[in-house]
mmCIF file of C-alpha atoms in Angstrom:
data_model
loop_
_atom_site.group_PDB
_atom_site.id
_atom_site.type_symbol
_atom_site.label_atom_id
_atom_site.label_comp_id
_atom_site.label_asym_id
_atom_site.label_seq_id
_atom_site.Cartn_x
_atom_site.Cartn_y
_atom_site.Cartn_z
ATOM 1 C CA MET K 226 88.589 74.069 33.526
ATOM 2 C CA PHE K 227 86.739 71.492 31.538
ATOM 3 C CA LYS K 228 88.383 72.532 28.325
ATOM 4 C CA TYR K 229 91.858 71.381 29.852
ATOM 5 C CA PHE K 230 90.501 68.115 31.226
ATOM 6 C CA ILE K 231 90.174 66.287 27.835
ATOM 7 C CA PRO K 232 93.704 67.177 26.613
ATOM 8 C CA CYS K 233 95.188 66.250 30.041
ATOM 9 C CA LEU K 234 93.380 62.948 29.806
ATOM 10 C CA PHE K 235 94.847 62.204 26.432
ATOM 11 C CA LEU K 236 98.257 63.166 27.718
ATOM 12 C CA LEU K 237 97.973 60.786 30.679
ATOM 13 C CA MET K 238 96.752 58.010 28.369
ATOM 14 C CA SER K 239 99.659 58.472 26.029
ATOM 15 C CA CYS K 240 102.075 58.512 28.822
ATOM 16 C CA LYS K 241 100.655 55.335 30.224
ATOM 17 C CA ASP K 242 101.264 53.494 26.857
ATOM 18 C CA GLY K 243 104.777 54.916 26.816
ATOM 19 C CA TYR K 244 105.488 53.587 30.269
ATOM 20 C CA LYS K 245 104.043 50.287 29.280
ATOM 21 C CA ALA K 246 106.239 50.126 26.044
ATOM 22 C CA ASP K 247 109.353 51.191 28.152
ATOM 23 C CA TYR K 248 108.583 48.428 30.696
ATOM 24 C CA GLU K 249 108.155 45.809 27.928
ATOM 25 C CA VAL K 250 111.390 46.894 26.284
ATOM 26 C CA LYS K 251 113.289 46.837 29.641
ATOM 27 C CA ALA K 252 111.915 43.333 30.416
ATOM 28 C CA GLU K 253 112.841 42.063 26.933
ATOM 29 C CA LEU K 254 116.365 43.438 27.217
ATOM 30 C CA GLU K 255 116.800 41.793 30.706
ATOM 31 C CA LEU K 256 115.798 38.424 29.149
ATOM 32 C CA ILE K 257 118.301 38.909 26.339
ATOM 33 C CA ASP K 258 120.986 39.920 28.897
ATOM 34 C CA THR K 259 120.567 36.766 30.822
ATOM 35 C CA LEU K 260 121.278 34.795 27.714
ATOM 36 C CA GLN K 261 124.286 36.936 26.874
ATOM 37 C CA MET K 262 125.710 36.309 30.363
ATOM 38 C CA ARG K 263 125.461 32.587 29.901
ATOM 39 C CA VAL K 264 127.220 32.861 26.498
ATOM 40 C CA GLN K 265 129.913 34.910 28.230
ATOM 41 C CA THR K 266 130.376 32.265 30.799
ATOM 42 C CA ILE K 267 130.972 29.759 27.961
ATOM 43 C CA ARG K 268 133.538 32.213 26.494
ATOM 44 C CA THR K 269 135.360 32.416 29.800
ATOM 45 C CA TRP K 270 135.780 28.626 29.748
ATOM 46 C CA LEU K 271 137.045 28.762 26.282
ATOM 47 C CA ASP K 272 139.505 31.548 27.170
ATOM 48 C CA TYR K 273 140.749 29.696 30.177
ATOM 49 C CA MET K 274 142.748 27.303 28.135
ATOM 50 C CA PRO K 275 143.624 27.951 24.424
ATOM 51 C CA LEU K 276 143.116 25.100 21.878
ATOM 52 C CA GLU K 277 146.896 24.847 21.333
ATOM 53 C CA GLU K 278 147.531 24.163 25.001
ATOM 54 C CA ILE K 279 144.811 21.536 25.176
ATOM 55 C CA GLN K 280 146.309 19.813 22.097
ATOM 56 C CA GLU K 281 149.923 20.025 23.694
ATOM 57 C CA ARG K 282 148.654 18.549 26.976
ATOM 58 C CA LYS K 283 146.924 15.726 25.067
ATOM 59 C CA ASP K 284 150.048 14.955 23.141
ATOM 60 C CA ILE K 285 152.207 14.970 26.303
ATOM 61 C CA ILE K 286 149.768 12.671 28.003
ATOM 62 C CA LYS K 287 149.798 10.300 25.015
ATOM 63 C CA HIS K 288 153.568 10.346 24.787
ATOM 64 C CA ASN K 289 154.271 9.898 28.592
ATOM 65 C CA TYR K 290 151.626 7.157 28.914
ATOM 66 C CA GLU K 291 152.979 5.211 25.988
ATOM 67 C CA PHE K 292 156.583 5.627 27.193
ATOM 68 C CA CYS K 293 155.729 4.311 30.689
ATOM 69 C CA ASP K 294 153.681 1.441 29.221
ATOM 70 C CA SER K 295 156.401 0.317 26.870
ATOM 71 C CA ARG K 296 159.064 0.524 29.606
ATOM 72 C CA TYR K 297 157.073 -1.492 32.118
ATOM 73 C CA ARG K 298 156.459 -4.145 29.305
ATOM 74 C CA GLU K 299 160.086 -4.178 28.157
ATOM 75 C CA LYS K 300 161.479 -4.590 31.621
ATOM 76 C CA ASN K 301 158.659 -6.894 32.744
ATOM 77 C CA LEU K 302 158.020 -4.565 35.718
ATOM 78 C CA ILE K 303 154.944 -5.059 37.837
ATOM 79 C CA VAL K 304 152.860 -1.873 38.343
ATOM 80 C CA ASP K 305 151.932 -1.178 41.918
ATOM 81 C CA LEU K 306 148.371 -0.185 42.761
ATOM 82 C CA GLU K 307 149.250 3.458 43.314
ATOM 83 C CA THR K 308 151.048 3.916 39.935
ATOM 84 C CA ALA K 309 148.200 2.056 38.172
ATOM 85 C CA GLN K 310 145.634 4.397 39.666
ATOM 86 C CA LEU K 311 147.782 7.371 38.762
ATOM 87 C CA MET K 312 148.125 6.224 35.201
ATOM 88 C CA ASP K 313 144.447 5.618 34.847
ATOM 89 C CA GLU K 314 143.749 9.162 36.174
ATOM 90 C CA TYR K 315 146.387 10.551 33.818
ATOM 91 C CA LYS K 316 144.928 8.736 30.937
ATOM 92 C CA SER K 317 141.548 10.082 31.698
ATOM 93 C CA TYR K 318 142.871 13.642 31.365
ATOM 94 C CA GLY K 319 143.920 12.684 27.946
ATOM 95 C CA LYS K 320 140.367 11.681 27.025
ATOM 96 C CA LEU K 321 139.083 14.791 28.533
ATOM 97 C CA TYR K 322 141.391 16.984 26.453
ATOM 98 C CA GLY K 323 140.477 14.911 23.354
ATOM 99 C CA LYS K 324 136.849 15.689 23.828
ATOM 100 C CA ALA K 325 137.696 19.338 24.334
ATOM 101 C CA ILE K 326 139.653 19.423 21.115
ATOM 102 C CA ASP K 327 136.873 17.850 19.137
ATOM 103 C CA SER K 328 134.387 20.272 20.471
ATOM 104 C CA PHE K 329 136.356 23.472 20.698
ATOM 105 C CA LYS K 330 135.810 24.887 17.153
ATOM 106 C CA PRO K 331 132.207 24.010 16.915
ATOM 107 C CA ILE K 332 131.562 25.633 20.324
ATOM 108 C CA VAL K 333 133.402 28.751 19.155
ATOM 109 C CA MET K 334 131.346 28.973 15.947
ATOM 110 C CA GLU K 335 128.132 28.461 17.777
ATOM 111 C CA ILE K 336 129.079 31.191 20.180
ATOM 112 C CA GLU K 337 129.676 33.640 17.383
ATOM 113 C CA GLU K 338 126.347 32.754 15.774
ATOM 114 C CA LEU K 339 124.475 33.153 19.031
ATOM 115 C CA LEU K 340 126.045 36.510 19.787
ATOM 116 C CA ILE K 341 124.990 37.778 16.404
ATOM 117 C CA GLN K 342 121.472 36.429 16.936
ATOM 118 C CA LEU K 343 121.186 37.905 20.432
ATOM 119 C CA LYS K 344 122.521 41.322 19.207
ATOM 120 C CA THR K 345 119.833 41.257 16.443
ATOM 121 C CA LEU K 346 117.208 40.350 18.913
ATOM 122 C CA LYS K 347 118.311 43.111 21.303
ATOM 123 C CA GLU K 348 118.250 45.663 18.523
ATOM 124 C CA SER K 349 114.689 44.593 17.628
ATOM 125 C CA ALA K 350 113.674 44.920 21.275
ATOM 126 C CA HIS K 351 114.947 48.471 21.390
ATOM 127 C CA SER K 352 113.121 49.386 18.237
ATOM 128 C CA LYS K 353 110.029 47.354 19.114
ATOM 129 C CA ASP K 354 110.085 45.548 15.658
ATOM 130 C CA TYR K 355 108.077 42.568 17.126
ATOM 131 C CA GLU K 356 104.929 42.134 18.978
ATOM 132 C CA LYS K 357 105.385 40.708 22.325
ATOM 133 C CA GLU K 358 104.457 37.190 21.370
ATOM 134 C CA THR K 359 106.722 37.221 18.357
ATOM 135 C CA PHE K 360 109.540 38.391 20.475
ATOM 136 C CA LEU K 361 108.929 35.623 22.996
ATOM 137 C CA THR K 362 108.911 33.063 20.169
ATOM 138 C CA TYR K 363 112.374 34.220 19.024
ATOM 139 C CA PHE K 364 113.530 34.487 22.596
ATOM 140 C CA ARG K 365 112.554 30.896 23.414
ATOM 141 C CA LYS K 366 114.398 29.634 20.414
ATOM 142 C CA GLU K 367 117.562 31.512 21.432
ATOM 143 C CA LYS K 368 117.186 30.417 25.039
ATOM 144 C CA GLU K 369 117.009 26.798 23.770
ATOM 145 C CA ASP K 370 120.107 27.186 21.654
ATOM 146 C CA VAL K 371 122.125 28.909 24.487
ATOM 147 C CA THR K 372 120.942 26.213 26.952
ATOM 148 C CA LEU K 373 122.018 23.447 24.688
ATOM 149 C CA LEU K 374 125.380 25.060 24.121
ATOM 150 C CA TYR K 375 125.857 25.774 27.761
ATOM 151 C CA THR K 376 125.056 22.149 28.708
ATOM 152 C CA LEU K 377 127.696 20.964 26.220
ATOM 153 C CA ALA K 378 130.314 23.374 27.357
ATOM 154 C CA ASP K 379 129.583 22.594 30.936
ATOM 155 C CA LYS K 380 130.326 18.938 30.099
ATOM 156 C CA ILE K 381 133.308 19.526 27.935
ATOM 157 C CA LEU K 382 135.080 22.888 28.817
ATOM 158 C CA LYS K 383 134.288 23.432 32.430
ATOM 159 C CA PRO K 384 136.071 20.273 33.528
ATOM 160 C CA LEU K 385 139.291 21.634 31.968
ATOM 161 C CA LYS K 386 139.381 24.390 34.475
ATOM 162 C CA GLU K 387 138.159 22.257 37.349
ATOM 163 C CA THR K 388 140.771 19.554 36.901
ATOM 164 C CA ASP K 389 143.694 21.770 36.092
ATOM 165 C CA LEU K 390 145.441 21.586 39.328
ATOM 166 C CA ALA K 391 144.873 17.819 39.708
ATOM 167 C CA TYR K 392 146.248 17.375 36.099
ATOM 168 C CA GLU K 393 149.391 19.390 36.995
ATOM 169 C CA ARG K 394 149.959 17.170 40.080
ATOM 170 C CA ALA K 395 149.448 14.009 38.084
ATOM 171 C CA GLN K 396 151.703 15.334 35.379
ATOM 172 C CA LYS K 397 154.482 15.988 37.856
ATOM 173 C CA LYS K 398 154.206 12.431 39.227
ATOM 174 C CA VAL K 399 154.119 10.859 35.816
ATOM 175 C CA GLU K 400 157.227 12.851 34.693
ATOM 176 C CA ASP K 401 159.103 11.562 37.826
ATOM 177 C CA ILE K 402 158.061 8.013 36.827
ATOM 178 C CA CYS K 403 159.288 8.509 33.252
ATOM 179 C CA GLU K 404 162.601 9.856 34.664
ATOM 180 C CA SER K 405 162.973 6.848 36.868
ATOM 181 C CA LEU K 406 162.273 4.520 33.973
ATOM 182 C CA LYS K 407 164.912 6.178 31.806
ATOM 183 C CA ASP K 408 167.537 5.604 34.398
ATOM 184 C CA GLU K 409 166.784 1.826 34.705
#
């Protein structure tokens, strides 16, 4: 009986290390998955409205705003409070779209870079290329980069989606004003 005890003990000890390694790999992969989910959220904000549509909306806003402004000035019309507020809101959408245009390509490039880095880190976690502390150092760096990008996208891209319906309502009202100013 004793002759089987020592080999069984070695077997149990090796299994324990295997479970520990599997647990660490699983934990590391879960950490990476949380970052990848954040990057995918940013991607959904990017996919919501293509760059061409953002540019088109910005151009339309600029054209309509300038048209209304010039017509009111030409005809010496007094702008009522409701129209002034509408035009201010409308102009703010133009600024929002302008910021999105300026940031769109850098955000896309940063996402692509982060996805490659996260994929590499995930492969390294699978193969246990790094010690735990080394992995955590790389993970913290990637987490910082993802967080910075998420914060930027939250400020720039997320509002495009959140204000889409309000923009469409304002657009309709401004187009009606433009039509009425053409007729006068």
